[in-house]
Amino acid sequence: MDVRDLVREDIKKLIPYEPHDYPDVIKLDANENPHTFPEIVIREIFERLSGDTFTRYPDPGGRELKAKISELIKTEADNVVLGNGSDELIQLIMQTFGGPGKRVVIPVPTFSMYKIHGQITGTQPVEVPRNEDFSLNTELLLTEMNNPDTRVTFIATPNNPTGNSVPLSQIEALVRETGSLVVVDEAYIDFGGETALPLLSKYPNLIILRTFSKVSLAGLRVGYLAAHKDVTRELLKVKQPYNVNAFSQLAAAVVLDNWNAFLQQIEEIVSERTRLQEELAKIPGIENHPSDANFILFKVPQSPGELHQGLVEDGLLVRNSPGSTHGLDKCLRVTVGTRQENDLFLEKLKNRLIP
Ligand code: PMP
């Protein structure tokens, strides 16, 4: 017997998302915060820990954390759903609204998990190419969004891996002119772009997706979404009851209580992004794209795979073939690091370029 014969045909064909593990490198590949987690926040998390945090199941409703989030984004706790990272929420949305015979619309290039969770849930991914400058092709998008089988569209703003954001007026036009759900993924909103939160009370088909991963808690996996209660009620039926563990719930609540401690780090990342952009623009052969996020996409004049490997040998990890590859075959993506990391990256990059 070959157990592989038992696997769903579509899963057999699935190309998985594979995070790469390179030991002993400076990680500029996963859009994490390069700065040290603030000491006062760690101390408060540990002060608030108790034995119960470990022995008891977590609060399935995540009440304390949801109360803080809803205060922050000026909505009600029932409008919020917590996730084990926003990846889990992408899957939850697809499990609840997708499925065989349904379609999910994805403006590409973008974050690859939208397509993967579409495929895992048997939903047909419909990829709509962005314009050459990576802005949205709204006409094409609306045609696909208004197909009667479309249930969900994912729009990342700022977009990964291109870095550009979508004007709020354009988001509103899309949400207003379609009857399907629009997920606005704001994973990088702390670094730039306009939030779609003001639209939340107006449109029941809007879902805003957020994560703690890019500024504070990538290792603890906490994300959330905000949407109309008719949406959150259905999502909660599908969600695993204990999806966000007690330690992560507690840590995220403390992070929100101490958000000021992260503001300086965000400012530093944004100012380093500007400096990195200016320095990249001076390097002959490199074409860098504008970014509102904590990373920069840049086109290279030689094989990106070889350049990536060369940088790994120099102790630096950047992202090769970022996102679904459409139009990005000559590109690499670098996360904005600390000033020293960025200097090292620029130096090594220059050394690796073939004259
Ligand atoms: N959305 C976007 C656009 C992302 O780039 C990422 C992380 N790469 C995620 C969602 C997932 O983040 P997490 O699961 O860590 O919350």
CSV table of N, CA and C in Angstrom, one decimal, residues 8-79:
chain,number,residue,atom,x,y,z
A,8,ARG,N,-5.4,13.9,-1.2
A,8,ARG,CA,-6.2,14.6,-2.2
A,8,ARG,C,-5.3,15.0,-3.4
A,9,GLU,N,-5.9,14.9,-4.6
A,9,GLU,CA,-5.1,15.2,-5.8
A,9,GLU,C,-4.6,16.6,-5.8
A,10,ASP,N,-5.4,17.5,-5.3
A,10,ASP,CA,-5.0,18.9,-5.4
A,10,ASP,C,-3.9,19.2,-4.3
A,11,ILE,N,-3.9,18.5,-3.2
A,11,ILE,CA,-2.8,18.7,-2.2
A,11,ILE,C,-1.5,18.1,-2.8
A,12,LYS,N,-1.6,16.9,-3.5
A,12,LYS,CA,-0.4,16.3,-4.1
A,12,LYS,C,0.3,17.4,-5.0
A,13,LYS,N,-0.5,18.2,-5.6
A,13,LYS,CA,0.1,19.1,-6.6
A,13,LYS,C,0.6,20.4,-5.9
A,14,LEU,N,0.2,20.6,-4.7
A,14,LEU,CA,0.4,21.9,-4.0
A,14,LEU,C,1.9,22.2,-3.9
A,15,ILE,N,2.3,23.4,-4.2
A,15,ILE,CA,3.7,23.8,-4.0
A,15,ILE,C,3.7,24.6,-2.6
A,16,PRO,N,4.3,24.0,-1.6
A,16,PRO,CA,4.2,24.7,-0.3
A,16,PRO,C,5.0,25.9,-0.1
A,17,TYR,N,4.6,26.7,0.9
A,17,TYR,CA,5.4,27.9,1.3
A,17,TYR,C,6.5,27.3,2.2
A,18,GLU,N,7.8,27.6,1.8
A,18,GLU,CA,8.9,27.0,2.5
A,18,GLU,C,9.8,28.0,3.1
A,19,PRO,N,9.6,28.3,4.4
A,19,PRO,CA,10.6,29.2,5.0
A,19,PRO,C,11.9,28.6,5.0
A,20,HIS,N,13.0,29.3,4.6
A,20,HIS,CA,14.3,28.7,4.5
A,20,HIS,C,15.1,28.9,5.8
A,21,ASP,N,15.8,28.0,6.1
A,21,ASP,CA,16.6,28.1,7.4
A,21,ASP,C,18.1,28.1,7.1
A,22,TYR,N,18.7,29.2,7.2
A,22,TYR,CA,20.1,29.3,7.1
A,22,TYR,C,20.7,29.7,8.4
A,23,PRO,N,21.6,28.8,9.0
A,23,PRO,CA,22.1,29.2,10.3
A,23,PRO,C,23.2,30.3,10.2
A,24,ASP,N,23.3,31.0,11.3
A,24,ASP,CA,24.4,32.0,11.4
A,24,ASP,C,24.4,33.1,10.3
A,25,VAL,N,23.3,33.6,10.0
A,25,VAL,CA,23.3,34.7,9.0
A,25,VAL,C,22.5,35.8,9.6
A,26,ILE,N,22.7,37.0,9.1
A,26,ILE,CA,21.9,38.2,9.5
A,26,ILE,C,20.6,38.1,8.7
A,27,LYS,N,19.5,38.0,9.4
A,27,LYS,CA,18.2,37.7,8.7
A,27,LYS,C,17.6,39.0,8.2
A,28,LEU,N,17.7,39.2,6.9
A,28,LEU,CA,17.0,40.4,6.3
A,28,LEU,C,16.0,39.8,5.2
A,29,ASP,N,15.4,38.7,5.6
A,29,ASP,CA,14.6,38.0,4.6
A,29,ASP,C,13.1,37.9,5.0
A,30,ALA,N,12.8,38.1,6.3
A,30,ALA,CA,11.4,37.8,6.7
A,30,ALA,C,10.6,39.0,7.3
A,31,ASN,N,11.1,40.2,7.0
A,31,ASN,CA,10.4,41.5,7.4
A,31,ASN,C,10.1,41.5,8.9
A,32,GLU,N,11.1,41.0,9.7
A,32,GLU,CA,10.9,41.1,11.1
A,32,GLU,C,11.5,42.4,11.6
A,33,ASN,N,11.2,42.8,12.9
A,33,ASN,CA,11.9,43.9,13.5
A,33,ASN,C,13.3,43.6,13.9
A,34,PRO,N,14.3,44.3,13.4
A,34,PRO,CA,15.7,43.9,13.7
A,34,PRO,C,16.2,44.4,15.1
A,35,HIS,N,15.4,45.2,15.8
A,35,HIS,CA,15.8,45.8,17.1
A,35,HIS,C,15.5,44.8,18.2
A,36,THR,N,16.1,45.1,19.4
A,36,THR,CA,15.9,44.3,20.5
A,36,THR,C,14.5,44.6,21.1
A,37,PHE,N,13.9,43.5,21.6
A,37,PHE,CA,12.5,43.7,22.2
A,37,PHE,C,12.7,44.5,23.5
A,38,PRO,N,12.0,45.6,23.7
A,38,PRO,CA,12.2,46.5,24.8
A,38,PRO,C,12.2,45.7,26.2
A,39,GLU,N,13.2,46.0,26.9
A,39,GLU,CA,13.4,45.3,28.2
A,39,GLU,C,12.2,45.5,29.2
A,40,ILE,N,11.6,46.7,29.2
A,40,ILE,CA,10.5,47.0,30.1
A,40,ILE,C,9.3,46.2,29.7
A,41,VAL,N,9.1,45.9,28.5
A,41,VAL,CA,8.0,45.2,28.0
A,41,VAL,C,8.1,43.7,28.4
A,42,ILE,N,9.3,43.2,28.2
A,42,ILE,CA,9.6,41.8,28.7
A,42,ILE,C,9.4,41.6,30.2
A,43,ARG,N,9.9,42.6,30.9
A,43,ARG,CA,9.7,42.5,32.4
A,43,ARG,C,8.2,42.5,32.8
A,44,GLU,N,7.4,43.4,32.1
A,44,GLU,CA,6.0,43.4,32.5
A,44,GLU,C,5.3,42.1,32.1
A,45,ILE,N,5.7,41.5,30.9
A,45,ILE,CA,5.1,40.2,30.5
A,45,ILE,C,5.4,39.2,31.6
A,46,PHE,N,6.6,39.2,32.1
A,46,PHE,CA,7.0,38.1,33.1
A,46,PHE,C,6.3,38.4,34.4
A,47,GLU,N,6.2,39.7,34.8
A,47,GLU,CA,5.5,40.0,36.0
A,47,GLU,C,4.0,39.6,36.0
A,48,ARG,N,3.4,39.6,34.8
A,48,ARG,CA,2.0,39.3,34.7
A,48,ARG,C,1.8,37.8,34.5
A,49,LEU,N,2.8,37.0,34.3
A,49,LEU,CA,2.7,35.6,34.2
A,49,LEU,C,2.3,34.9,35.5
A,50,SER,N,1.5,33.9,35.4
A,50,SER,CA,1.3,33.1,36.6
A,50,SER,C,1.3,31.6,36.2
A,51,GLY,N,1.2,30.7,37.2
A,51,GLY,CA,1.2,29.3,36.9
A,51,GLY,C,0.0,29.0,36.0
A,52,ASP,N,-1.1,29.7,36.2
A,52,ASP,CA,-2.3,29.4,35.4
A,52,ASP,C,-2.1,29.7,33.9
A,53,THR,N,-1.2,30.6,33.6
A,53,THR,CA,-0.9,30.8,32.2
A,53,THR,C,-0.5,29.6,31.5
A,54,PHE,N,0.1,28.7,32.3
A,54,PHE,CA,0.6,27.4,31.6
A,54,PHE,C,-0.3,26.2,31.8
A,55,THR,N,-1.0,26.2,33.0
A,55,THR,CA,-1.8,25.0,33.3
A,55,THR,C,-3.2,25.0,32.7
A,56,ARG,N,-3.7,26.2,32.5
A,56,ARG,CA,-5.1,26.3,32.0
A,56,ARG,C,-5.2,26.6,30.5
A,57,TYR,N,-6.2,26.2,29.9
A,57,TYR,CA,-6.4,26.5,28.5
A,57,TYR,C,-6.6,28.0,28.4
A,58,PRO,N,-6.2,28.6,27.3
A,58,PRO,CA,-6.3,30.0,27.1
A,58,PRO,C,-7.8,30.4,27.0
A,59,ASP,N,-8.0,31.7,27.2
A,59,ASP,CA,-9.4,32.2,27.1
A,59,ASP,C,-9.7,32.1,25.6
A,60,PRO,N,-10.7,31.3,25.2
A,60,PRO,CA,-11.0,31.1,23.8
A,60,PRO,C,-11.5,32.4,23.1
A,61,GLY,N,-12.1,33.3,23.9
A,61,GLY,CA,-12.6,34.5,23.4
A,61,GLY,C,-11.5,35.6,23.4
A,62,GLY,N,-10.3,35.3,24.0
A,62,GLY,CA,-9.3,36.3,24.0
A,62,GLY,C,-9.8,37.7,24.5
A,63,ARG,N,-10.6,37.7,25.6
A,63,ARG,CA,-11.4,38.9,25.9
A,63,ARG,C,-10.5,40.1,26.2
A,64,GLU,N,-9.4,39.9,27.0
A,64,GLU,CA,-8.6,41.0,27.4
A,64,GLU,C,-7.9,41.6,26.2
A,65,LEU,N,-7.4,40.8,25.4
A,65,LEU,CA,-6.6,41.3,24.2
A,65,LEU,C,-7.6,41.9,23.2
A,66,LYS,N,-8.8,41.3,23.0
A,66,LYS,CA,-9.7,41.9,22.1
A,66,LYS,C,-10.2,43.2,22.6
A,67,ALA,N,-10.4,43.3,23.9
A,67,ALA,CA,-10.9,44.6,24.4
A,67,ALA,C,-9.8,45.7,24.1
A,68,LYS,N,-8.6,45.4,24.3
A,68,LYS,CA,-7.5,46.4,24.0
A,68,LYS,C,-7.5,46.7,22.5
A,69,ILE,N,-7.6,45.7,21.7
A,69,ILE,CA,-7.5,45.9,20.2
A,69,ILE,C,-8.7,46.8,19.8
A,70,SER,N,-9.9,46.4,20.3
A,70,SER,CA,-11.1,47.2,19.9
A,70,SER,C,-11.0,48.6,20.3
A,71,GLU,N,-10.4,48.9,21.5
A,71,GLU,CA,-10.2,50.2,21.9
A,71,GLU,C,-9.3,51.0,21.0
A,72,LEU,N,-8.2,50.3,20.6
A,72,LEU,CA,-7.2,50.9,19.7
A,72,LEU,C,-7.8,51.2,18.4
A,73,ILE,N,-8.6,50.3,17.8
A,73,ILE,CA,-9.0,50.6,16.4
A,73,ILE,C,-10.5,51.1,16.4
A,74,LYS,N,-11.0,51.5,17.6
A,74,LYS,CA,-12.3,52.1,17.8
A,74,LYS,C,-13.4,51.3,17.1
A,75,THR,N,-13.5,50.0,17.6
A,75,THR,CA,-14.6,49.2,17.2
A,75,THR,C,-15.1,48.4,18.4
A,76,GLU,N,-15.9,47.4,18.2
A,76,GLU,CA,-16.4,46.7,19.4
A,76,GLU,C,-15.7,45.3,19.4
A,77,ALA,N,-15.5,44.7,20.6
A,77,ALA,CA,-14.8,43.4,20.6
A,77,ALA,C,-15.4,42.4,19.7
A,78,ASP,N,-16.7,42.4,19.5
A,78,ASP,CA,-17.4,41.4,18.6
A,78,ASP,C,-17.0,41.6,17.2
A,79,ASN,N,-16.4,42.7,16.9
A,79,ASN,CA,-16.0,42.9,15.5
A,79,ASN,C,-14.6,42.3,15.2
